Coordinates of C-alpha atoms in Angstrom, one line a residue:
Chain A
M1 CA 87.1 -24.3 -31.3
A2 CA 87.6 -23.7 -35.1
I3 CA 89.5 -25.7 -37.6
V4 CA 90.5 -24.8 -41.0
D5 CA 93.7 -26.5 -41.2
P6 CA 95.6 -27.1 -44.6
G7 CA 98.8 -27.3 -42.5
V8 CA 97.7 -30.3 -40.4
G9 CA 100.6 -32.5 -39.5
T10 CA 103.3 -29.9 -40.4
E11 CA 105.2 -27.6 -38.0
R12 CA 102.1 -25.2 -37.5
E13 CA 101.4 -24.8 -33.9
I14 CA 97.9 -24.9 -32.1
L15 CA 96.8 -21.8 -30.3
L16 CA 94.8 -21.4 -27.2
V17 CA 93.4 -17.9 -26.4
E18 CA 91.7 -16.6 -23.3
Y19 CA 89.7 -13.5 -24.0
D20 CA 86.4 -12.0 -22.6
K21 CA 85.7 -15.1 -20.4
H22 CA 86.0 -17.5 -23.5
I23 CA 88.7 -19.9 -24.6
F24 CA 89.4 -19.9 -28.4
M25 CA 91.3 -22.9 -29.8
A26 CA 92.5 -23.0 -33.5
P27 CA 95.5 -23.8 -35.6
D28 CA 98.0 -20.9 -35.7
N29 CA 97.6 -20.2 -39.4
G30 CA 95.9 -16.9 -39.3
L31 CA 92.5 -18.1 -38.3
L32 CA 92.5 -16.3 -35.0
A33 CA 94.2 -13.1 -36.3
P34 CA 91.0 -11.1 -36.9
L35 CA 90.2 -11.7 -33.1
L36 CA 93.8 -11.2 -31.9
D37 CA 94.4 -8.1 -33.9
H38 CA 91.7 -6.3 -31.9
A39 CA 91.9 -8.0 -28.5
E40 CA 94.6 -6.2 -26.7
D41 CA 94.3 -8.0 -23.4
A42 CA 93.9 -11.5 -24.8
K43 CA 96.3 -14.2 -23.3
I44 CA 97.8 -16.6 -25.9
W45 CA 99.2 -20.0 -25.4
Q46 CA 100.7 -22.6 -27.8
L47 CA 99.4 -26.1 -27.0
D48 CA 102.3 -28.3 -25.8
L49 CA 101.5 -31.8 -27.1
K50 CA 104.0 -33.3 -24.7
R51 CA 102.0 -32.1 -21.7
L52 CA 98.8 -34.0 -22.8
G53 CA 100.0 -37.2 -21.3
S54 CA 97.4 -37.4 -18.6
L55 CA 94.7 -37.5 -21.3
N56 CA 95.8 -40.9 -22.5
L57 CA 95.0 -39.9 -26.2
P58 CA 95.7 -42.5 -28.8
K59 CA 98.6 -41.5 -31.1
P60 CA 97.3 -38.7 -33.3
S61 CA 97.2 -39.2 -37.0
D62 CA 99.0 -36.8 -39.3
T63 CA 95.9 -35.7 -41.2
F64 CA 93.1 -35.2 -38.7
H65 CA 94.1 -33.2 -35.6
G66 CA 90.5 -32.0 -35.4
R67 CA 89.4 -35.5 -34.3
D68 CA 92.6 -36.5 -32.6
I69 CA 93.8 -33.5 -30.7
F70 CA 91.3 -30.4 -31.0
A71 CA 88.1 -32.1 -30.0
P72 CA 89.4 -34.1 -27.0
V73 CA 91.4 -31.2 -25.6
A74 CA 88.4 -28.7 -26.1
A75 CA 86.2 -31.1 -24.4
E76 CA 88.5 -31.5 -21.3
L77 CA 88.9 -27.7 -21.2
A78 CA 85.2 -27.2 -21.3
A79 CA 84.7 -29.9 -18.6
G80 CA 87.2 -28.0 -16.4
N81 CA 89.5 -31.1 -16.3
L82 CA 92.5 -29.0 -17.8
S83 CA 93.9 -25.6 -17.3
L84 CA 95.7 -23.5 -20.0
T85 CA 98.8 -23.1 -17.8
E86 CA 99.0 -26.9 -17.5
I87 CA 99.0 -27.6 -21.2
G88 CA 100.1 -24.3 -22.9
K89 CA 103.3 -22.3 -23.3
S90 CA 102.6 -18.6 -23.0
V91 CA 103.4 -16.7 -26.3
S92 CA 102.9 -13.2 -27.8
E93 CA 103.3 -13.9 -31.5
Y94 CA 100.8 -15.4 -33.9
T95 CA 100.5 -15.9 -37.6
P96 CA 98.9 -12.9 -39.2
G97 CA 95.6 -13.2 -41.2
W98 CA 95.3 -12.9 -45.0
L99 CA 92.6 -10.3 -44.9
D100 CA 93.0 -6.5 -44.4
D101 CA 90.4 -4.6 -42.6
P102 CA 88.2 -2.4 -44.8
V103 CA 89.7 1.1 -45.6
V104 CA 87.3 3.9 -44.8
G105 CA 87.5 7.2 -46.5
K106 CA 85.2 10.2 -47.0
G107 CA 81.9 8.8 -48.5
K108 CA 83.8 5.6 -49.5
V109 CA 84.6 2.2 -48.0
S110 CA 86.9 -0.3 -49.6
G111 CA 86.6 -3.9 -48.6
T112 CA 86.8 -7.4 -49.9
I113 CA 84.6 -10.3 -50.8
I114 CA 85.4 -12.9 -48.2
T115 CA 83.0 -15.8 -49.1
I116 CA 80.4 -16.9 -51.6
D117 CA 77.3 -18.7 -50.3
A118 CA 75.4 -21.6 -51.8
F119 CA 73.1 -19.1 -53.7
G120 CA 76.0 -17.3 -55.3
N121 CA 75.7 -14.3 -53.0
L122 CA 79.0 -12.4 -52.6
I123 CA 79.5 -11.7 -49.0
S124 CA 81.9 -8.9 -48.0
N125 CA 83.8 -7.8 -44.8
I126 CA 82.2 -4.3 -44.9
D127 CA 80.0 -4.0 -41.8
Q128 CA 76.8 -2.0 -41.9
S129 CA 78.2 0.4 -39.3
L130 CA 80.8 1.7 -41.8
I131 CA 78.1 3.0 -44.2
E132 CA 75.4 4.0 -41.7
D133 CA 75.9 7.7 -42.7
F134 CA 75.6 7.0 -46.4
R135 CA 72.2 8.3 -47.7
E136 CA 72.5 6.3 -51.1
P137 CA 75.0 3.5 -50.8
I138 CA 76.3 2.3 -54.2
A139 CA 78.4 -1.0 -54.4
H140 CA 81.1 -1.1 -57.1
I141 CA 82.5 -4.5 -58.1
A142 CA 84.0 -5.6 -61.4
G143 CA 82.6 -2.6 -63.3
H144 CA 79.2 -2.8 -61.9
A145 CA 77.5 0.0 -59.9
I146 CA 74.9 -1.7 -57.8
P147 CA 72.1 0.1 -55.8
T148 CA 71.5 -0.9 -52.2
L149 CA 68.0 -2.3 -51.4
T150 CA 66.6 -3.5 -48.1
T151 CA 65.9 -7.1 -49.2
Y152 CA 66.1 -9.5 -52.1
G153 CA 62.3 -9.2 -52.9
R154 CA 62.7 -5.5 -53.6
A155 CA 64.8 -6.3 -56.9
K156 CA 63.4 -7.3 -60.3
P157 CA 64.2 -10.9 -61.3
G158 CA 67.6 -11.0 -62.8
D159 CA 68.8 -7.6 -61.4
L160 CA 71.8 -7.2 -59.1
L161 CA 71.3 -5.7 -55.7
A162 CA 73.5 -4.8 -52.7
L163 CA 72.0 -5.3 -49.2
V164 CA 72.9 -5.5 -45.6
N165 CA 72.5 -9.2 -45.0
S166 CA 71.5 -11.2 -41.9
F167 CA 75.1 -11.1 -40.7
G168 CA 75.1 -7.3 -40.8
V169 CA 77.6 -7.0 -43.7
I170 CA 77.3 -5.8 -47.2
E171 CA 76.3 -8.6 -49.7
I172 CA 75.9 -8.5 -53.4
A173 CA 73.0 -10.7 -54.7
K174 CA 71.1 -11.4 -57.9
S175 CA 67.3 -11.6 -57.6
E176 CA 66.3 -15.2 -58.5
G177 CA 69.9 -15.8 -59.8
S178 CA 73.6 -16.1 -58.8
A179 CA 75.5 -12.9 -58.4
A180 CA 78.8 -14.9 -58.5
D181 CA 77.8 -16.4 -61.9
G182 CA 76.6 -13.0 -63.2
I183 CA 79.5 -10.9 -62.2
G184 CA 82.3 -13.6 -62.5
S185 CA 83.9 -12.4 -59.2
E186 CA 85.6 -14.7 -56.7
R187 CA 86.6 -14.6 -53.1
G188 CA 89.1 -11.9 -52.5
A189 CA 87.6 -9.6 -55.1
P190 CA 87.6 -5.9 -54.1
L191 CA 84.3 -4.2 -53.3
V192 CA 83.9 -0.5 -52.9
V193 CA 80.9 1.2 -51.5
T194 CA 80.4 5.0 -52.1
D195 CA 77.6 7.3 -51.2
G196 CA 75.8 8.3 -54.3
T197 CA 74.7 11.5 -52.8
S198 CA 78.3 12.8 -52.3
T199 CA 79.3 12.5 -56.0
Chain B
M1 CA 72.4 -50.8 -38.9
A2 CA 73.6 -50.0 -42.4
I3 CA 71.5 -49.5 -45.5
V4 CA 72.8 -49.3 -49.1
D5 CA 69.8 -50.9 -50.7
P6 CA 69.4 -50.8 -54.5
G7 CA 67.4 -54.1 -54.2
V8 CA 64.7 -52.7 -51.8
G9 CA 61.3 -54.3 -52.4
T10 CA 62.7 -57.2 -54.4
E11 CA 63.4 -60.7 -53.1
R12 CA 66.6 -59.6 -51.3
E13 CA 66.6 -60.7 -47.7
I14 CA 67.5 -58.6 -44.6
L15 CA 70.4 -60.0 -42.4
L16 CA 70.8 -59.7 -38.6
V17 CA 74.3 -60.7 -37.4
E18 CA 75.4 -61.2 -33.8
Y19 CA 79.1 -60.8 -33.4
D20 CA 81.5 -59.5 -30.7
K21 CA 78.6 -58.4 -28.5
H22 CA 77.0 -56.3 -31.3
I23 CA 74.1 -56.8 -33.5
F24 CA 74.6 -55.8 -37.2
M25 CA 71.6 -55.3 -39.5
A26 CA 71.8 -54.7 -43.3
P27 CA 70.2 -55.9 -46.6
D28 CA 71.7 -59.2 -47.7
N29 CA 73.4 -57.7 -50.9
G30 CA 77.1 -57.9 -49.9
L31 CA 77.1 -55.1 -47.4
L32 CA 78.0 -57.2 -44.4
A33 CA 80.4 -59.6 -46.4
P34 CA 83.6 -57.8 -45.3
L35 CA 82.6 -58.5 -41.7
L36 CA 81.2 -62.0 -42.2
D37 CA 84.3 -63.1 -44.3
H38 CA 86.5 -62.6 -41.2
A39 CA 84.1 -63.2 -38.3
E40 CA 84.1 -67.0 -38.0
D41 CA 81.9 -67.2 -34.9
A42 CA 79.3 -64.7 -36.0
K43 CA 75.8 -65.9 -35.9
I44 CA 73.6 -65.0 -38.8
W45 CA 69.8 -64.7 -39.1
Q46 CA 67.5 -63.7 -41.9
L47 CA 64.7 -61.4 -40.8
D48 CA 61.3 -63.0 -41.0
L49 CA 58.9 -60.2 -41.7
K50 CA 55.9 -62.4 -40.8
R51 CA 57.2 -62.6 -37.2
L52 CA 57.1 -58.7 -36.8
G53 CA 53.4 -58.8 -36.1
S54 CA 53.8 -57.8 -32.4
L55 CA 55.4 -54.5 -33.5
N56 CA 52.2 -53.3 -35.2
L57 CA 54.2 -51.7 -38.0
P58 CA 52.2 -49.9 -40.8
K59 CA 52.3 -51.8 -44.1
P60 CA 55.9 -51.2 -45.4
S61 CA 56.4 -49.3 -48.7
D62 CA 58.3 -51.1 -51.5
T63 CA 60.8 -48.4 -51.8
F64 CA 61.9 -47.4 -48.3
H65 CA 62.5 -50.2 -46.0
G66 CA 65.1 -48.1 -44.1
R67 CA 62.2 -46.1 -42.7
D68 CA 59.5 -48.8 -42.6
I69 CA 61.4 -51.9 -41.4
F70 CA 65.1 -51.4 -40.5
A71 CA 64.7 -48.4 -38.2
P72 CA 61.8 -49.7 -36.1
V73 CA 63.2 -53.2 -35.8
A74 CA 66.7 -51.8 -34.9
A75 CA 65.1 -49.6 -32.3
E76 CA 63.2 -52.4 -30.7
L77 CA 66.3 -54.6 -30.7
A78 CA 68.3 -51.8 -29.2
A79 CA 65.6 -51.4 -26.5
G80 CA 65.7 -55.0 -25.7
N81 CA 62.1 -55.5 -26.7
L82 CA 62.8 -58.2 -29.3
S83 CA 65.3 -61.1 -29.5
L84 CA 67.0 -62.3 -32.7
T85 CA 65.6 -65.9 -32.2
E86 CA 62.1 -64.4 -32.0
I87 CA 62.2 -62.6 -35.4
G88 CA 65.0 -64.4 -37.3
K89 CA 65.7 -67.6 -39.1
S90 CA 69.2 -68.9 -38.6
V91 CA 71.2 -69.2 -41.8
S92 CA 74.7 -69.9 -42.8
E93 CA 74.9 -68.4 -46.3
Y94 CA 75.1 -64.7 -47.3
T95 CA 75.6 -62.7 -50.5
P96 CA 79.3 -62.3 -51.1
G97 CA 80.9 -58.8 -51.4
W98 CA 82.1 -57.1 -54.5
L99 CA 85.6 -56.3 -53.2
D100 CA 88.6 -58.6 -52.9
D101 CA 91.0 -58.3 -50.0
P102 CA 94.4 -56.7 -51.0
V103 CA 96.9 -59.2 -52.3
V104 CA 100.2 -59.0 -50.4
G105 CA 103.5 -60.0 -52.1
K106 CA 107.2 -59.4 -51.4
G107 CA 107.7 -55.5 -51.3
K108 CA 104.3 -55.1 -53.0
V109 CA 100.6 -54.8 -52.1
S110 CA 97.8 -54.7 -54.7
G111 CA 94.5 -53.1 -53.6
T112 CA 91.6 -51.2 -54.9
I113 CA 90.3 -47.6 -54.8
I114 CA 87.0 -48.1 -52.8
T115 CA 85.7 -44.5 -52.6
I116 CA 86.4 -41.0 -53.6
D117 CA 85.7 -38.2 -51.0
A118 CA 84.3 -34.8 -51.5
F119 CA 87.9 -33.3 -52.1
G120 CA 88.6 -35.8 -54.8
N121 CA 90.9 -37.9 -52.7
L122 CA 91.1 -41.6 -53.8
I123 CA 90.7 -43.8 -50.8
S124 CA 92.0 -47.4 -51.0
N125 CA 91.5 -50.6 -49.0
I126 CA 95.2 -51.0 -48.4
D127 CA 95.7 -50.7 -44.5
Q128 CA 98.8 -49.1 -43.2
S129 CA 99.7 -52.4 -41.5
L130 CA 100.2 -54.0 -44.9
I131 CA 103.1 -51.6 -45.7
E132 CA 104.6 -51.0 -42.3
D133 CA 107.9 -52.7 -43.4
F134 CA 108.2 -50.6 -46.5
R135 CA 111.0 -48.0 -46.2
E136 CA 110.0 -46.0 -49.1
P137 CA 106.4 -46.7 -50.1
I138 CA 105.5 -45.7 -53.8
A139 CA 101.9 -45.8 -54.9
H140 CA 101.2 -46.8 -58.5
I141 CA 97.9 -45.9 -60.2
A142 CA 97.0 -45.1 -63.8
G143 CA 100.6 -44.7 -64.9
H144 CA 101.6 -42.4 -62.0
A145 CA 104.3 -43.3 -59.5
I146 CA 103.5 -41.3 -56.3
P147 CA 105.7 -40.8 -53.3
T148 CA 104.2 -41.3 -49.8
L149 CA 104.3 -38.3 -47.5
T150 CA 103.0 -37.8 -44.0
T151 CA 100.4 -35.1 -44.6
Y152 CA 98.9 -33.0 -47.3
G153 CA 100.9 -29.9 -46.3
R154 CA 104.2 -31.7 -47.1
A155 CA 103.4 -31.6 -50.9
K156 CA 103.8 -28.7 -53.3
P157 CA 100.5 -27.2 -54.5
G158 CA 99.4 -29.3 -57.6
D159 CA 101.6 -32.3 -56.7
L160 CA 100.1 -35.8 -56.2
L161 CA 100.9 -37.5 -52.9
A162 CA 100.1 -40.8 -51.2
L163 CA 99.5 -40.8 -47.4
V164 CA 98.2 -42.9 -44.6
N165 CA 94.8 -41.1 -44.0
S166 CA 92.8 -40.6 -40.8
F167 CA 91.2 -44.0 -41.4
G168 CA 94.6 -45.7 -41.4
V169 CA 94.5 -46.7 -45.1
I170 CA 96.4 -45.5 -48.1
E171 CA 94.9 -42.5 -49.9
I172 CA 96.0 -40.7 -53.1
A173 CA 95.6 -36.8 -52.8
K174 CA 96.6 -33.8 -54.8
S175 CA 97.7 -30.7 -52.9
E176 CA 95.3 -27.9 -53.2
G177 CA 93.6 -29.9 -55.9
S178 CA 91.5 -33.0 -56.8
A179 CA 93.4 -36.3 -57.3
A180 CA 90.3 -37.8 -58.9
D181 CA 90.2 -35.0 -61.6
G182 CA 94.0 -35.1 -62.0
I183 CA 94.3 -38.8 -62.4
G184 CA 91.0 -39.6 -64.0
S185 CA 90.5 -42.8 -61.9
E186 CA 87.3 -43.9 -60.5
R187 CA 86.1 -46.3 -57.7
G188 CA 87.3 -49.8 -58.4
A189 CA 90.6 -48.6 -59.9
P190 CA 93.6 -50.8 -59.0
L191 CA 96.3 -49.3 -56.7
V192 CA 99.7 -51.0 -56.2
V193 CA 102.0 -50.0 -53.4
T194 CA 105.7 -51.0 -53.8
D195 CA 108.8 -50.5 -51.6
G196 CA 111.1 -48.2 -53.6
T197 CA 114.1 -49.4 -51.7
S198 CA 113.5 -53.1 -52.9
T199 CA 113.7 -52.3 -56.6
Chain C
M1 CA 56.7 -23.8 -39.0
A2 CA 57.6 -23.7 -42.6
I3 CA 59.7 -21.1 -44.4
V4 CA 60.1 -20.7 -48.1
D5 CA 60.3 -17.1 -48.2
P6 CA 61.5 -15.2 -51.4
G7 CA 59.4 -12.2 -50.2
V8 CA 61.2 -11.8 -46.9
G9 CA 61.4 -8.1 -45.9
T10 CA 58.6 -7.0 -48.3
E11 CA 54.9 -6.4 -47.5
R12 CA 54.1 -10.2 -47.4
E13 CA 52.4 -11.1 -44.2
I14 CA 53.0 -14.0 -41.8
L15 CA 50.2 -16.4 -41.2
L16 CA 49.3 -18.5 -38.1
V17 CA 46.7 -21.2 -38.6
E18 CA 45.0 -23.3 -36.0
Y19 CA 43.7 -26.6 -37.4
D20 CA 43.3 -30.1 -36.1
K21 CA 44.9 -29.4 -32.8
H22 CA 48.0 -28.0 -34.5
I23 CA 49.4 -24.5 -35.1
F24 CA 50.9 -23.9 -38.6
M25 CA 53.1 -20.8 -39.2
A26 CA 54.4 -19.7 -42.6
P27 CA 54.8 -16.7 -44.8
D28 CA 51.6 -15.8 -46.7
N29 CA 52.8 -16.5 -50.1
G30 CA 50.9 -19.7 -51.0
L31 CA 52.9 -22.1 -48.8
L32 CA 49.9 -22.9 -46.6
A33 CA 47.3 -22.9 -49.5
P34 CA 47.3 -26.7 -50.0
L35 CA 46.2 -27.0 -46.4
L36 CA 43.8 -24.1 -46.2
D37 CA 42.1 -25.0 -49.4
H38 CA 40.8 -28.2 -47.8
A39 CA 40.6 -27.2 -44.0
E40 CA 37.2 -25.6 -43.8
D41 CA 37.3 -25.1 -40.1
A42 CA 40.8 -23.8 -39.8
K43 CA 41.2 -20.4 -38.0
I44 CA 43.6 -18.0 -39.7
W45 CA 45.5 -15.1 -38.1
Q46 CA 48.1 -12.6 -39.5
L47 CA 50.9 -12.1 -37.1
D48 CA 51.0 -8.5 -35.8
L49 CA 54.6 -7.6 -35.3
K50 CA 53.7 -4.7 -33.1
R51 CA 52.3 -7.0 -30.6
L52 CA 55.6 -9.0 -30.1
G53 CA 56.9 -6.3 -27.7
S54 CA 56.7 -8.6 -24.6
L55 CA 59.2 -11.0 -26.3
N56 CA 62.0 -8.3 -26.4
L57 CA 63.3 -9.6 -29.7
P58 CA 66.3 -7.7 -31.2
K59 CA 65.4 -5.6 -34.3
P60 CA 64.7 -8.1 -37.1
S61 CA 66.9 -8.2 -40.2
D62 CA 65.2 -7.5 -43.5
T63 CA 66.6 -10.8 -45.0
F64 CA 66.2 -13.5 -42.4
H65 CA 62.8 -13.6 -40.6
G66 CA 63.2 -17.3 -40.1
R67 CA 65.9 -16.6 -37.5
D68 CA 64.6 -13.3 -36.3
I69 CA 60.8 -13.8 -36.1
F70 CA 59.5 -17.2 -37.0
A71 CA 61.7 -19.3 -34.8
P72 CA 61.4 -17.2 -31.6
V73 CA 57.6 -16.8 -32.0
A74 CA 57.1 -20.5 -32.8
A75 CA 59.2 -21.4 -29.8
E76 CA 57.2 -19.2 -27.5
L77 CA 53.9 -20.6 -28.9
A78 CA 55.1 -24.1 -28.4
A79 CA 56.1 -23.3 -24.9
G80 CA 52.6 -21.9 -24.2
N81 CA 53.9 -18.4 -23.4
L82 CA 51.9 -16.8 -26.2
S83 CA 48.3 -17.2 -27.5
L84 CA 47.2 -16.6 -31.1
T85 CA 44.7 -14.0 -30.1
E86 CA 47.4 -12.1 -28.3
I87 CA 49.7 -11.7 -31.3
G88 CA 47.4 -12.2 -34.3
K89 CA 44.7 -10.4 -36.3
S90 CA 41.9 -12.8 -37.4
V91 CA 41.6 -12.9 -41.2
S92 CA 39.8 -15.0 -43.8
E93 CA 41.9 -14.5 -46.9
Y94 CA 45.2 -15.9 -47.9
T95 CA 47.4 -16.0 -50.9
P96 CA 46.5 -18.9 -53.1
G97 CA 48.9 -21.7 -54.1
W98 CA 50.6 -22.1 -57.5
L99 CA 49.6 -25.7 -57.9
D100 CA 46.2 -27.1 -59.1
D101 CA 44.9 -30.3 -57.6
P102 CA 45.1 -33.3 -60.0
V103 CA 42.1 -33.7 -62.4
V104 CA 40.6 -37.1 -62.2
G105 CA 38.7 -38.5 -65.3
K106 CA 37.6 -41.9 -66.3
G107 CA 40.7 -44.2 -66.4
K108 CA 42.8 -41.0 -66.4
V109 CA 44.5 -38.7 -63.8
S110 CA 46.2 -35.4 -64.9
G111 CA 48.8 -34.0 -62.4
T112 CA 52.0 -32.2 -62.1
I113 CA 55.7 -32.8 -61.4
I114 CA 56.1 -30.9 -58.1
T115 CA 59.7 -31.6 -57.2
I116 CA 62.8 -33.3 -58.4
D117 CA 65.0 -35.1 -55.8
A118 CA 68.7 -35.5 -55.6
F119 CA 68.7 -38.7 -57.7
G120 CA 66.8 -37.0 -60.5
N121 CA 63.5 -38.7 -59.6
L122 CA 60.5 -36.8 -60.8
I123 CA 57.9 -36.5 -58.0
S124 CA 54.3 -35.8 -58.8
N125 CA 51.2 -34.6 -56.9
I126 CA 49.2 -37.7 -57.9
D127 CA 48.3 -39.7 -54.8
Q128 CA 48.2 -43.5 -55.1
S129 CA 44.5 -43.4 -53.9
L130 CA 43.8 -41.7 -57.2
I131 CA 44.9 -44.7 -59.3
E132 CA 44.0 -47.6 -57.0
D133 CA 41.4 -48.9 -59.3
F134 CA 43.8 -48.9 -62.3
R135 CA 44.8 -52.5 -63.2
E136 CA 47.7 -51.4 -65.4
P137 CA 48.8 -47.8 -64.6
I138 CA 50.8 -46.1 -67.5
A139 CA 52.5 -42.7 -66.8
H140 CA 52.8 -40.3 -69.7
I141 CA 55.3 -37.6 -69.7
A142 CA 57.1 -35.6 -72.5
G143 CA 56.2 -38.3 -75.0
H144 CA 57.1 -41.3 -73.0
A145 CA 54.7 -44.0 -71.9
I146 CA 56.1 -45.5 -68.8
P147 CA 55.0 -48.7 -67.1
T148 CA 54.4 -48.8 -63.3
L149 CA 56.5 -51.3 -61.3
T150 CA 56.6 -51.8 -57.6
T151 CA 60.2 -50.8 -56.9
Y152 CA 63.4 -49.5 -58.5
G153 CA 65.0 -52.9 -58.5
R154 CA 62.3 -54.3 -60.9
A155 CA 63.5 -52.3 -63.8
K156 CA 66.5 -52.9 -66.1
P157 CA 69.4 -50.5 -65.6
G158 CA 68.7 -47.5 -67.8
D159 CA 64.9 -48.1 -68.1
L160 CA 62.4 -45.6 -67.1
L161 CA 59.8 -46.8 -64.5
A162 CA 56.8 -45.2 -62.7
L163 CA 56.2 -46.2 -59.0
V164 CA 54.3 -45.3 -55.9
N165 CA 57.2 -43.8 -53.9
S166 CA 57.6 -43.8 -50.1
F167 CA 55.5 -40.6 -49.9
G168 CA 52.6 -42.4 -51.5
V169 CA 52.7 -40.4 -54.7
I170 CA 53.5 -41.4 -58.3
E171 CA 57.2 -40.8 -59.1
I172 CA 59.1 -41.3 -62.4
A173 CA 62.5 -42.8 -61.9
K174 CA 65.3 -44.3 -64.1
S175 CA 67.0 -47.4 -62.9
E176 CA 70.7 -46.6 -62.0
G177 CA 70.2 -43.2 -63.7
S178 CA 68.5 -39.8 -63.5
A179 CA 65.0 -39.5 -64.9
A180 CA 65.3 -35.8 -65.0
D181 CA 68.3 -35.9 -67.2
G182 CA 66.8 -38.7 -69.3
I183 CA 63.5 -37.0 -70.0
G184 CA 64.5 -33.4 -69.8
S185 CA 61.5 -32.5 -67.8
E186 CA 61.4 -29.9 -65.0
R187 CA 59.3 -28.9 -62.0
G188 CA 55.9 -28.0 -63.2
A189 CA 55.8 -30.5 -66.1
P190 CA 52.4 -32.2 -66.7
L191 CA 52.1 -35.9 -65.8
V192 CA 49.1 -38.0 -67.0
V193 CA 48.5 -41.5 -65.7
T194 CA 46.1 -43.8 -67.6
D195 CA 44.8 -47.3 -67.1
G196 CA 46.4 -49.4 -69.9
T197 CA 43.6 -51.9 -69.7
S198 CA 40.9 -49.3 -70.4
T199 CA 42.2 -48.3 -73.8

């Protein structure tokens, strides 16, 4: 169950997805798109609130469906007390995501900064598998050309570095500092990784 | 057990309240006043530290009674190893709260902003039950007259809105922004809700 | 297990220490030095990653040994599934700490601010036992001479005070404010406590 839900209380639907022996539940606002775009045999349902009567839920608020709908329904599903066919309407459409997949070219991958962590590290959607053939990966962002090192401690204090982080994606960091402050980039900024040896 | 305790280590007493099959424990600094003001048959005790000998507590610090007194006493009470008569002195007085109840008039309720959450939403002490007869509730704060909508997603980005939040009280929010920053109001600010149809 | 690990993924070793019926695990970067400097009969091992084969751990990342090495090894040690001799190489050296012990003179103790908490309280390494004979302890920092009180509530709003905090060490606080902002001191600042009656 995942909830990032600026549309709570409006007409946005709630999705239930059955895929790979898991059930995924989230608002239909793009949150599940990265999964659904690649999960061809996933089954998708829209939650039908009218069919939750047997749960005897209190009247849901308009501002906190996580507490009032998502959590109790997920709990009953996990406990095996509800089935998806019982509470859902089968659908084939869903709201698309806001993020494009990285574009892979010869010696070049173009991606996006998708989040910035509490240390100011810029985290991208470029998986390490996309650059595994690069002998000298160079990360390009906001006019900077940044070398790739194995870990934070390999850079001099104050220097920018790119690395494969513990999620397995490319991250831009600044040793003993904040890359976000240093570069001035925000979520959504483009990041391009090239192979320095192919230039 | 609730601890907001700027007076820790001074002469302030510790209260134990028996009400509605619950025991409430808190410093006697106004924290329990909103309960005690309306709980006519509550029984109130002051904790007598001298009678805690059987617990063999280490000497309490002067700065952290939550760890040294409240937590172990609450745990023993919850475990049924202590009784209130054993450790408390029955009293009838308590420190009053800092917050007045909302004042209800014809087509008008006057309340107070009691806290500001991490998103900058201004949360008041005006319960939805006080305005349930209003056909068009308008929230007045710091010179703004703000319409009431059902949920955040009904407002345009940047617009102020009032709503009944998930605690069931009136809240002032700014769509995709911070109402606190936008309005400049702080905790304790007056909030008046009127019925627009009665003007 | 403790991890403050700016050198993750570099040549820094991982220490396992057996002392006083406990096992301590931490990067060898000074983190365990305050213990080892005073624990004469402690036994020290360096973790030998090559001998973890039986755990079948996934290949560790270069940036998050807490997740990939420390946590699983600590769990197996706690479960009794591993022995220190099995996975460690006995050593006698370790990286020294960055912090000197307080210097104790006649009616005077010289220490250091070692951390600043979320309230702006400056927390030192001067244990209360070092000033227990002082009749009137005065804390000196950045040109301020600050009296010692028993608790925060004894000071007037806005006044600086020194106190023995709930960790049993000397702390500099500002009533209803931030001592760090008020004094402008940072971690590492010297703090001297004198006995006002011995002047």
